[in-house]
PDB file of C-alpha atoms in Angstrom:
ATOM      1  CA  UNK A  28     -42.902   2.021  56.330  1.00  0.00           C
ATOM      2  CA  UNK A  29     -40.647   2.319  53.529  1.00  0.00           C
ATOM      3  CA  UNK A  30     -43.770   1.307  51.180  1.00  0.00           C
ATOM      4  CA  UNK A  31     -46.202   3.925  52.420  1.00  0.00           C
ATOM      5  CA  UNK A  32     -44.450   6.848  51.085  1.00  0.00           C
ATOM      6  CA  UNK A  33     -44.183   6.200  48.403  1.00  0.00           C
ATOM      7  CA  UNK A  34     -47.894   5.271  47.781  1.00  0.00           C
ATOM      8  CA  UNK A  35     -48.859   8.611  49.694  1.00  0.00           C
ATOM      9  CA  UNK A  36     -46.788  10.634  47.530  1.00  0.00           C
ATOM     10  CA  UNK A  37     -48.652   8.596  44.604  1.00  0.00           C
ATOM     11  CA  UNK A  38     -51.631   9.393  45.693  1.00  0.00           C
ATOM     12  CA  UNK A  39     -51.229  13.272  46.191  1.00  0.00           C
ATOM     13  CA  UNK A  40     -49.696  13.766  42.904  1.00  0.00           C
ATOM     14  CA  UNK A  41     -52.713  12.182  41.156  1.00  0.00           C
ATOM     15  CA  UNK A  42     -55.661  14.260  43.247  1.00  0.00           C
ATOM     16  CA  UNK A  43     -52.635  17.550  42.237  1.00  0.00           C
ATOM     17  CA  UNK A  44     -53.335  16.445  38.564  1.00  0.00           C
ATOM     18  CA  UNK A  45     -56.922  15.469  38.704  1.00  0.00           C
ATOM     19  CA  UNK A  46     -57.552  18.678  40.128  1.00  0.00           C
ATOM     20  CA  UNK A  47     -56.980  20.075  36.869  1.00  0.00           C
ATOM     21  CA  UNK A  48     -59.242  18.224  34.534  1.00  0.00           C
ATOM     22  CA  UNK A  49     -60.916  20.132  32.179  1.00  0.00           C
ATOM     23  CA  UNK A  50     -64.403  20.156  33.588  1.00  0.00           C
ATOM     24  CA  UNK A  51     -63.055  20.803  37.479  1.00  0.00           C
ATOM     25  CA  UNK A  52     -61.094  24.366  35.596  1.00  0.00           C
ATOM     26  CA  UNK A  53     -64.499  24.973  33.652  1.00  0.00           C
ATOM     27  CA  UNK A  54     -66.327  24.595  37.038  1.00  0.00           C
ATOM     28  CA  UNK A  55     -64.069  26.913  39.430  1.00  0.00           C
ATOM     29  CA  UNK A  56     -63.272  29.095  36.464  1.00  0.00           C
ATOM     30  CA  UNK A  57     -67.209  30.253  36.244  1.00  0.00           C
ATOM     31  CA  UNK A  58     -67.138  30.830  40.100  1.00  0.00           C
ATOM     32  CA  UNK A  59     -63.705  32.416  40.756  1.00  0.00           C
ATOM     33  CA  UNK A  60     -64.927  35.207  37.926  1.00  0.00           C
ATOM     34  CA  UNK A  61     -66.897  36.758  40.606  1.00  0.00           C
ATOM     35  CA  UNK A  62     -63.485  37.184  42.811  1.00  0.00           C
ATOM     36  CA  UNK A  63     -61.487  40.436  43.155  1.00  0.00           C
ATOM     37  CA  UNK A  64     -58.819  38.816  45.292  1.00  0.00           C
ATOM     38  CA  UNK A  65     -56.581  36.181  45.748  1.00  0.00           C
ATOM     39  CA  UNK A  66     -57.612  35.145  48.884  1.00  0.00           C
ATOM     40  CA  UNK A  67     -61.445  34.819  47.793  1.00  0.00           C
ATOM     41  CA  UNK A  68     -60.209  32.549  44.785  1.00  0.00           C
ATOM     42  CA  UNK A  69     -58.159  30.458  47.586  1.00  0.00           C
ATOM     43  CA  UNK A  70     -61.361  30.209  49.357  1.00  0.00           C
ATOM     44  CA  UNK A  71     -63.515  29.081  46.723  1.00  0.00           C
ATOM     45  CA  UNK A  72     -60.829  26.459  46.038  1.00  0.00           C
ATOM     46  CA  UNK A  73     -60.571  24.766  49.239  1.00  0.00           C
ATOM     47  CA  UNK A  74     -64.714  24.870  49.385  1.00  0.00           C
ATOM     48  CA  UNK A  75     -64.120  22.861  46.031  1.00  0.00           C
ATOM     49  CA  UNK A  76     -61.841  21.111  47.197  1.00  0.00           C
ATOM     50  CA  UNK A  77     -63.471  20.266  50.232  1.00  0.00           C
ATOM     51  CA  UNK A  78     -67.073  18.950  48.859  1.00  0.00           C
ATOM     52  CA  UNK A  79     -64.914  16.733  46.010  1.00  0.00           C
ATOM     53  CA  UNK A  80     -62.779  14.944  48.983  1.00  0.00           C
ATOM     54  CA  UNK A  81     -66.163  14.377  51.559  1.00  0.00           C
ATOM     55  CA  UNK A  82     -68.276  13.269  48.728  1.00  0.00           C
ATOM     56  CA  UNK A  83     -65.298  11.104  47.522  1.00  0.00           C
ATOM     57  CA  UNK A  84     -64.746   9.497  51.050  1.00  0.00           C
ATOM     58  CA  UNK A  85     -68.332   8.467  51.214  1.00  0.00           C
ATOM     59  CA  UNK A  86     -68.987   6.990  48.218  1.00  0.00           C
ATOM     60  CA  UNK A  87     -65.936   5.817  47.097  1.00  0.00           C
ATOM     61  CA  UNK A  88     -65.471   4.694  50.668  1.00  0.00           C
ATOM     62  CA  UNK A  89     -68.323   2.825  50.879  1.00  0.00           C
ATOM     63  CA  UNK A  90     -67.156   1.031  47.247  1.00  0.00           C
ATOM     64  CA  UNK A  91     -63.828   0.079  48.571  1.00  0.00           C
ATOM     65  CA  UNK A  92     -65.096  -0.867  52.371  1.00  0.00           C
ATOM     66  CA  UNK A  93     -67.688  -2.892  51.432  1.00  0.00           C
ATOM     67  CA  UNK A  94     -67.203  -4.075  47.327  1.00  0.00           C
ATOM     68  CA  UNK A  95     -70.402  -2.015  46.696  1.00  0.00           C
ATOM     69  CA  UNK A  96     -71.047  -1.966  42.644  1.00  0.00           C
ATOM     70  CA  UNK A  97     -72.314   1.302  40.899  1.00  0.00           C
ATOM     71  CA  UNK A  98     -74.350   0.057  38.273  1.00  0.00           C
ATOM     72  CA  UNK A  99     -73.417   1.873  34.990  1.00  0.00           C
ATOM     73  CA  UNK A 100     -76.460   3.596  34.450  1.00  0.00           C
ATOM     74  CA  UNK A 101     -75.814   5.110  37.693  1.00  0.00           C
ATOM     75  CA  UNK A 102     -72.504   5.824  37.766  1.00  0.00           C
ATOM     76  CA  UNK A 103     -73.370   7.512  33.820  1.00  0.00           C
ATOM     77  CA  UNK A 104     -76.148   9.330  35.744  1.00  0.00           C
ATOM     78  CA  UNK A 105     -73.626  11.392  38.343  1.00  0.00           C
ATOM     79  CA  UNK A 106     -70.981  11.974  35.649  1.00  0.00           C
ATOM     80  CA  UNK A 107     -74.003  13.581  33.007  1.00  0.00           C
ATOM     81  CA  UNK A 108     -74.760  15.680  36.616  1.00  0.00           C
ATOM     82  CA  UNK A 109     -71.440  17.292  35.936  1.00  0.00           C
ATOM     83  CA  UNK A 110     -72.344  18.040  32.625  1.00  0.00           C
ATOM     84  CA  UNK A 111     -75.534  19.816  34.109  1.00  0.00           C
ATOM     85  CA  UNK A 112     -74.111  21.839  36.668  1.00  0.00           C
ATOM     86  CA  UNK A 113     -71.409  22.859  34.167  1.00  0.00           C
ATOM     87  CA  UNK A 114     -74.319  24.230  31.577  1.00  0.00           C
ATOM     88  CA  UNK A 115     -76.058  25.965  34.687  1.00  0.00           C
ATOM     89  CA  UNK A 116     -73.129  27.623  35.452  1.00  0.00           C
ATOM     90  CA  UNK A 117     -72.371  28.861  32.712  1.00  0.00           C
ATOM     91  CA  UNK A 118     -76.218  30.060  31.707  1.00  0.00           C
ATOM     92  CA  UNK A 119     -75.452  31.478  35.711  1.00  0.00           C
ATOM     93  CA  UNK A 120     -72.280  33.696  34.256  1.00  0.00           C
ATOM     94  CA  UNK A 121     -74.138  34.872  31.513  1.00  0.00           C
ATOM     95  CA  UNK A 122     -77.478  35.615  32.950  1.00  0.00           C
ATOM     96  CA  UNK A 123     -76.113  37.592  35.967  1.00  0.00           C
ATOM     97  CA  UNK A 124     -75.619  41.460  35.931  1.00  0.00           C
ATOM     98  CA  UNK A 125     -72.413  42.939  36.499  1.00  0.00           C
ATOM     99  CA  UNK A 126     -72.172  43.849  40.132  1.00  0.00           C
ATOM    100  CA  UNK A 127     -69.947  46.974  39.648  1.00  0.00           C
ATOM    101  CA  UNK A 128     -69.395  46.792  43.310  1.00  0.00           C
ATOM    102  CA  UNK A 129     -65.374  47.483  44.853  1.00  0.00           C
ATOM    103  CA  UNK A 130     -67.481  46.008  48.213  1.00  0.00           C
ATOM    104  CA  UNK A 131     -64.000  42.931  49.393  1.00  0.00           C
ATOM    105  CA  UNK A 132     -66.585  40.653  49.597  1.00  0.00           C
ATOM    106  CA  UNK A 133     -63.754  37.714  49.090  1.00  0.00           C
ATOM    107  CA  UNK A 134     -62.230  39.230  53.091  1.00  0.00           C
ATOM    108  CA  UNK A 135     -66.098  39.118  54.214  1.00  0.00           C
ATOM    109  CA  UNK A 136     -65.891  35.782  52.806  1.00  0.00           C
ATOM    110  CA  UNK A 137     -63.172  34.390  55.796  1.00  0.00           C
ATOM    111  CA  UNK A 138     -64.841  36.507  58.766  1.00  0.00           C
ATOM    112  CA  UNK A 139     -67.789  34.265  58.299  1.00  0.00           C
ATOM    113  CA  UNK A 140     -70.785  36.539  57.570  1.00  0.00           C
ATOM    114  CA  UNK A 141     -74.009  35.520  56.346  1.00  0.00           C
ATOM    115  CA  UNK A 142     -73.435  36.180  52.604  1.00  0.00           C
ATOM    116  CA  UNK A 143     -69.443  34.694  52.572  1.00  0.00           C
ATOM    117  CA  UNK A 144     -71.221  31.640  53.772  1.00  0.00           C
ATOM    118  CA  UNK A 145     -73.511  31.498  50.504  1.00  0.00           C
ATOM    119  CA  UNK A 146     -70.703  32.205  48.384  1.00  0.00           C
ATOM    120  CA  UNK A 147     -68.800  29.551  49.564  1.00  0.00           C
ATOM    121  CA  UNK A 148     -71.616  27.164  49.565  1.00  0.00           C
ATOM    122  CA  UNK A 149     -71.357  27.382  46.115  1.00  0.00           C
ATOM    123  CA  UNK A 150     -67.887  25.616  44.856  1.00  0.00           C
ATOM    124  CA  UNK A 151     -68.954  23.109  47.766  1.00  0.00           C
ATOM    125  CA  UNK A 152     -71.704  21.873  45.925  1.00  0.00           C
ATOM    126  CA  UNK A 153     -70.098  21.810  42.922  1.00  0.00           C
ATOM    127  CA  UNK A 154     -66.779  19.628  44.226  1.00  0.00           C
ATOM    128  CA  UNK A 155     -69.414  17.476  46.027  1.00  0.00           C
ATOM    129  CA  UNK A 156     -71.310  16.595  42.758  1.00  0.00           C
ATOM    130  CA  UNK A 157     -67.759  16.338  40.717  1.00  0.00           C
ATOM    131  CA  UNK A 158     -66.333  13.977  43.697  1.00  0.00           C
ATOM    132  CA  UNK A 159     -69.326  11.544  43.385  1.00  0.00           C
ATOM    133  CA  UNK A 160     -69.136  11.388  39.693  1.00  0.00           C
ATOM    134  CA  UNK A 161     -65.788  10.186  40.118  1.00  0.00           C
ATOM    135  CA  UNK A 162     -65.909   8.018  42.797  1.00  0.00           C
ATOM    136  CA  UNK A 163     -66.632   4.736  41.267  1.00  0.00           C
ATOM    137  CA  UNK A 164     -63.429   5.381  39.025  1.00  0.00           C
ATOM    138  CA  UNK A 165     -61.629   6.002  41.670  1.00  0.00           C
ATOM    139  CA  UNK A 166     -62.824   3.635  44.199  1.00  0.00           C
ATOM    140  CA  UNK A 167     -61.805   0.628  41.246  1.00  0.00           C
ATOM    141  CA  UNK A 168     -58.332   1.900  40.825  1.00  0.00           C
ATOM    142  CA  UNK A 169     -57.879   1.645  44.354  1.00  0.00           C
ATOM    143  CA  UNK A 170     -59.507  -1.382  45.027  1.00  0.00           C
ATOM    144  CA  UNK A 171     -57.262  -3.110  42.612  1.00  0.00           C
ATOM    145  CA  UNK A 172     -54.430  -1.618  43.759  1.00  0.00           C
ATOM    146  CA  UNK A 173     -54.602  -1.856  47.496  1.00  0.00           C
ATOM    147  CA  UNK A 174     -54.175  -4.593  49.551  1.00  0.00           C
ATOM    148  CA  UNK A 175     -57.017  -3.875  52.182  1.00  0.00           C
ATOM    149  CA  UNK A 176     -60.102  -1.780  52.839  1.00  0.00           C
ATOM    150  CA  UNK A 177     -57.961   0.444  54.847  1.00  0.00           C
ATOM    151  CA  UNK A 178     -54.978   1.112  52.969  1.00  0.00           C
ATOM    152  CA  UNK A 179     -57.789   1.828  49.908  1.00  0.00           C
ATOM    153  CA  UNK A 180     -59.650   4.680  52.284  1.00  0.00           C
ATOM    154  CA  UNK A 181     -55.841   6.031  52.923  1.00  0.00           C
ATOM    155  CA  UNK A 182     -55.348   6.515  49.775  1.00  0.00           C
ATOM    156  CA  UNK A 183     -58.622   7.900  48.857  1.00  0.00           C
ATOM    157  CA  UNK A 184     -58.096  10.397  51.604  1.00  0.00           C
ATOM    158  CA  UNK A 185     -54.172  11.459  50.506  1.00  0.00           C
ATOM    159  CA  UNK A 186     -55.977  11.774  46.618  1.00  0.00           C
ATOM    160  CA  UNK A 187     -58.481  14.442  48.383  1.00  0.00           C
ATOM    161  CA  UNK A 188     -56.118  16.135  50.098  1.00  0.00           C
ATOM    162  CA  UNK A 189     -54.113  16.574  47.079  1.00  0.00           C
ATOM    163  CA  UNK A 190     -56.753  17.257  45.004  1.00  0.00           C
ATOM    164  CA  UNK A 191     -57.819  19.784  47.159  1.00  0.00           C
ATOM    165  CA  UNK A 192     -54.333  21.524  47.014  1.00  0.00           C
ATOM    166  CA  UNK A 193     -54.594  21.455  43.706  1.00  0.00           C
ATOM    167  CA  UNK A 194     -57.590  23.184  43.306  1.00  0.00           C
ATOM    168  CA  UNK A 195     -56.372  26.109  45.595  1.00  0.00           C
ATOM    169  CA  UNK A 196     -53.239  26.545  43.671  1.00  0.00           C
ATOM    170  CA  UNK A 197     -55.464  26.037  40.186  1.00  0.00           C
ATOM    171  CA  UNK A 198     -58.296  28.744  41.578  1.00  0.00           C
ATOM    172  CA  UNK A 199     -55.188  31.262  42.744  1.00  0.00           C
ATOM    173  CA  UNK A 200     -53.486  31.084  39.709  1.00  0.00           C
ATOM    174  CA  UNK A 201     -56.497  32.129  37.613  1.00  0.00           C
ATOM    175  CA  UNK A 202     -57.244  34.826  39.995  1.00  0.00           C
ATOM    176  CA  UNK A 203     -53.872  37.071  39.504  1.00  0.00           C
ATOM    177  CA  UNK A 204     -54.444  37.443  35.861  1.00  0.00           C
ATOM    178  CA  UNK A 205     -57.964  38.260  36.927  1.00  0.00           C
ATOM    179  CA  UNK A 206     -57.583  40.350  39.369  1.00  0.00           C
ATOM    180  CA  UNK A 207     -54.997  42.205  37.417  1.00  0.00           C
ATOM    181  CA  UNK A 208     -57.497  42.852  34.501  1.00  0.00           C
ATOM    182  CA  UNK A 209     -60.035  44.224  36.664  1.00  0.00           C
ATOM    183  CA  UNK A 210     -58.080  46.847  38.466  1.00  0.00           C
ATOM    184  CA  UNK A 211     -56.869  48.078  34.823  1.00  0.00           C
ATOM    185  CA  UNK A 212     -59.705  47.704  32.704  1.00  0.00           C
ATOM    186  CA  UNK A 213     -63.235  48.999  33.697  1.00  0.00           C
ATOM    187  CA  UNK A 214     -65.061  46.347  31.614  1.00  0.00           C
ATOM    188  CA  UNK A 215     -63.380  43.600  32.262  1.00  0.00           C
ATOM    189  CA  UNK A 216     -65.609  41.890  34.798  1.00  0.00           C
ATOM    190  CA  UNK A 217     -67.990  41.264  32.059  1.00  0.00           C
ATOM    191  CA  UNK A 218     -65.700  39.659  30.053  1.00  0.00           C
ATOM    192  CA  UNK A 219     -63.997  37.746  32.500  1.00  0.00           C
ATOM    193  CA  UNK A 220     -67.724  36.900  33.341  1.00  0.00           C
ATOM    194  CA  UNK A 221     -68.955  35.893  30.180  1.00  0.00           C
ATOM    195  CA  UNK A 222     -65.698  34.344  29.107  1.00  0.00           C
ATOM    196  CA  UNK A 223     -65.723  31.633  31.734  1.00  0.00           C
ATOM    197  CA  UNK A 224     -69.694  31.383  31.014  1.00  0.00           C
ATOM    198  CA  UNK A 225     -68.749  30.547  27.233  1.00  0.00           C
ATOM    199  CA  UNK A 226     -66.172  27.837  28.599  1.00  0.00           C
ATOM    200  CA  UNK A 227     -68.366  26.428  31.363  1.00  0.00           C
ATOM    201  CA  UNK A 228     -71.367  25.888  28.680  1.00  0.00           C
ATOM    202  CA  UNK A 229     -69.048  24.492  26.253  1.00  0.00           C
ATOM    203  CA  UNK A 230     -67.709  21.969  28.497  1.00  0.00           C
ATOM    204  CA  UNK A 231     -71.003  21.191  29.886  1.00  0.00           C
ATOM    205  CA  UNK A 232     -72.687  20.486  26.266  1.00  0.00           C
ATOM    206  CA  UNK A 233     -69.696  18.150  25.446  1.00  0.00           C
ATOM    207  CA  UNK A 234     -69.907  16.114  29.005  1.00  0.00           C
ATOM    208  CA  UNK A 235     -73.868  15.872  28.204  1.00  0.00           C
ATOM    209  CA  UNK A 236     -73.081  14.717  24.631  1.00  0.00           C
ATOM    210  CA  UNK A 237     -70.559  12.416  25.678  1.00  0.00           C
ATOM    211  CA  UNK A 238     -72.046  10.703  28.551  1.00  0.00           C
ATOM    212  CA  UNK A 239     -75.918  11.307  26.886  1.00  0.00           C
ATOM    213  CA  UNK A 240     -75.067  10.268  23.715  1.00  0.00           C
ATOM    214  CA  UNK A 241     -71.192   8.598  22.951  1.00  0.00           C
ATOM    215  CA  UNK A 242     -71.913   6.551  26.634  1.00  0.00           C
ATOM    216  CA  UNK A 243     -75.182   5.816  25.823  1.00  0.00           C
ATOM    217  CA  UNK A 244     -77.307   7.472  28.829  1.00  0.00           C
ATOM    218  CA  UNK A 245     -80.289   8.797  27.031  1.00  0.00           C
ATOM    219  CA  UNK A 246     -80.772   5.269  25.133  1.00  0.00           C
ATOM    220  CA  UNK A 247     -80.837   3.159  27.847  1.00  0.00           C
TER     221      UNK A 247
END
């Protein structure tokens, strides 16, 4: 027993800090501009959260369970899929009209009405596609540092859950500032809007050049 604390508290500290990798604040920070609360932001980061763990259990899972190899092309292929969804949502920001609407769409979004379901659909999606971009990292860390197929899955799952904490605290921290700028300032939802757009597209052209380009996707 005295070894699996240690390794648990490991494990949670890494998902706590991969939950703030650039692209992963990029990501939330283009969908949390549409909060006017807190508790929405929280929301959207435990969706996040949530898709980047499941998708990271299956895949990376599957990689650890049964020495599955992702060949590189494919593994490049997921992580330039990041770099996609990172230029949509930023074209997504930008695009959009303001909604000018004081509707608390963010408490709609916990009672579980048709449209809070959408919304939260969302950061979902975009954990899940983030979580299977990373999985094959992941998955090789842990297979060389684990001793079986399930102490490899236990980890996996403690990085989730930490990575999904992370993402809660990241998404609530970004929304007090936030928040704070929209109840003062009547144009800041544009802004905020087209801020996180700029950094979203930004980050996605640099993932696409890196993976399309550096990594050698587009010339294979």
């Amino acid at each position: 027993m005295g070894s699996i604390a240690p390794a648990a508290v490991l494990g949670f500290l890494v998902g706590l800090r991969h939950a703030m990798d650039a692209d992963h604040v990029a990501a939330v920070g283009a969908i949390v501009a549409r909060e006017r609360s807190v508790r929405g932001a929280a929301v959207v980061g435990a969706a996040w959260g949530l898709g980047h763990t499941a998708s990271l259990l299956v895949l990376g899972g599957a990689i650890v369970a049964f020495g599955l190899v992702v060949p590189r092309n494919v593994g490049l292929a997921l992580e330039m899929g990041v770099g996609v969804m990172l230029l949509a949502l930023g074209a997504w920001n930008f695009l959009s009209r303001d909604r000018h609407s004081h509707s608390h769409a963010p408490t709609a979004l916990l009672s579980g009405d048709r449209r809070s379901h959408r919304r939260a659909l969302r950061p979902l999606l975009v954990g899940s596609v983030h979580g299977l971009a990373g999985s094959a990292a992941a998955a090789l860390l842990v297979v060389a540092a684990a001793g079986s197929a399930s102490w490899g899955f236990a980890y996996l799952l403690v990085f989730g859950a930490g990575t999904m904490v992370g993402m809660v605290v990241l998404t609530t921290a970004l929304a007090v500032p936030m928040g704070r700028a929209l109840a003062r300032f009547q144009r800041a939802e544009t802004w905020v809007r087209v801020a996180s757009g700029a950094l979203s597209l930004v980050v996605g052209a640099l993932v696409v050049y890196q993976i399309g380009f550096r990594d050698g996707l587009f010339f294979q």
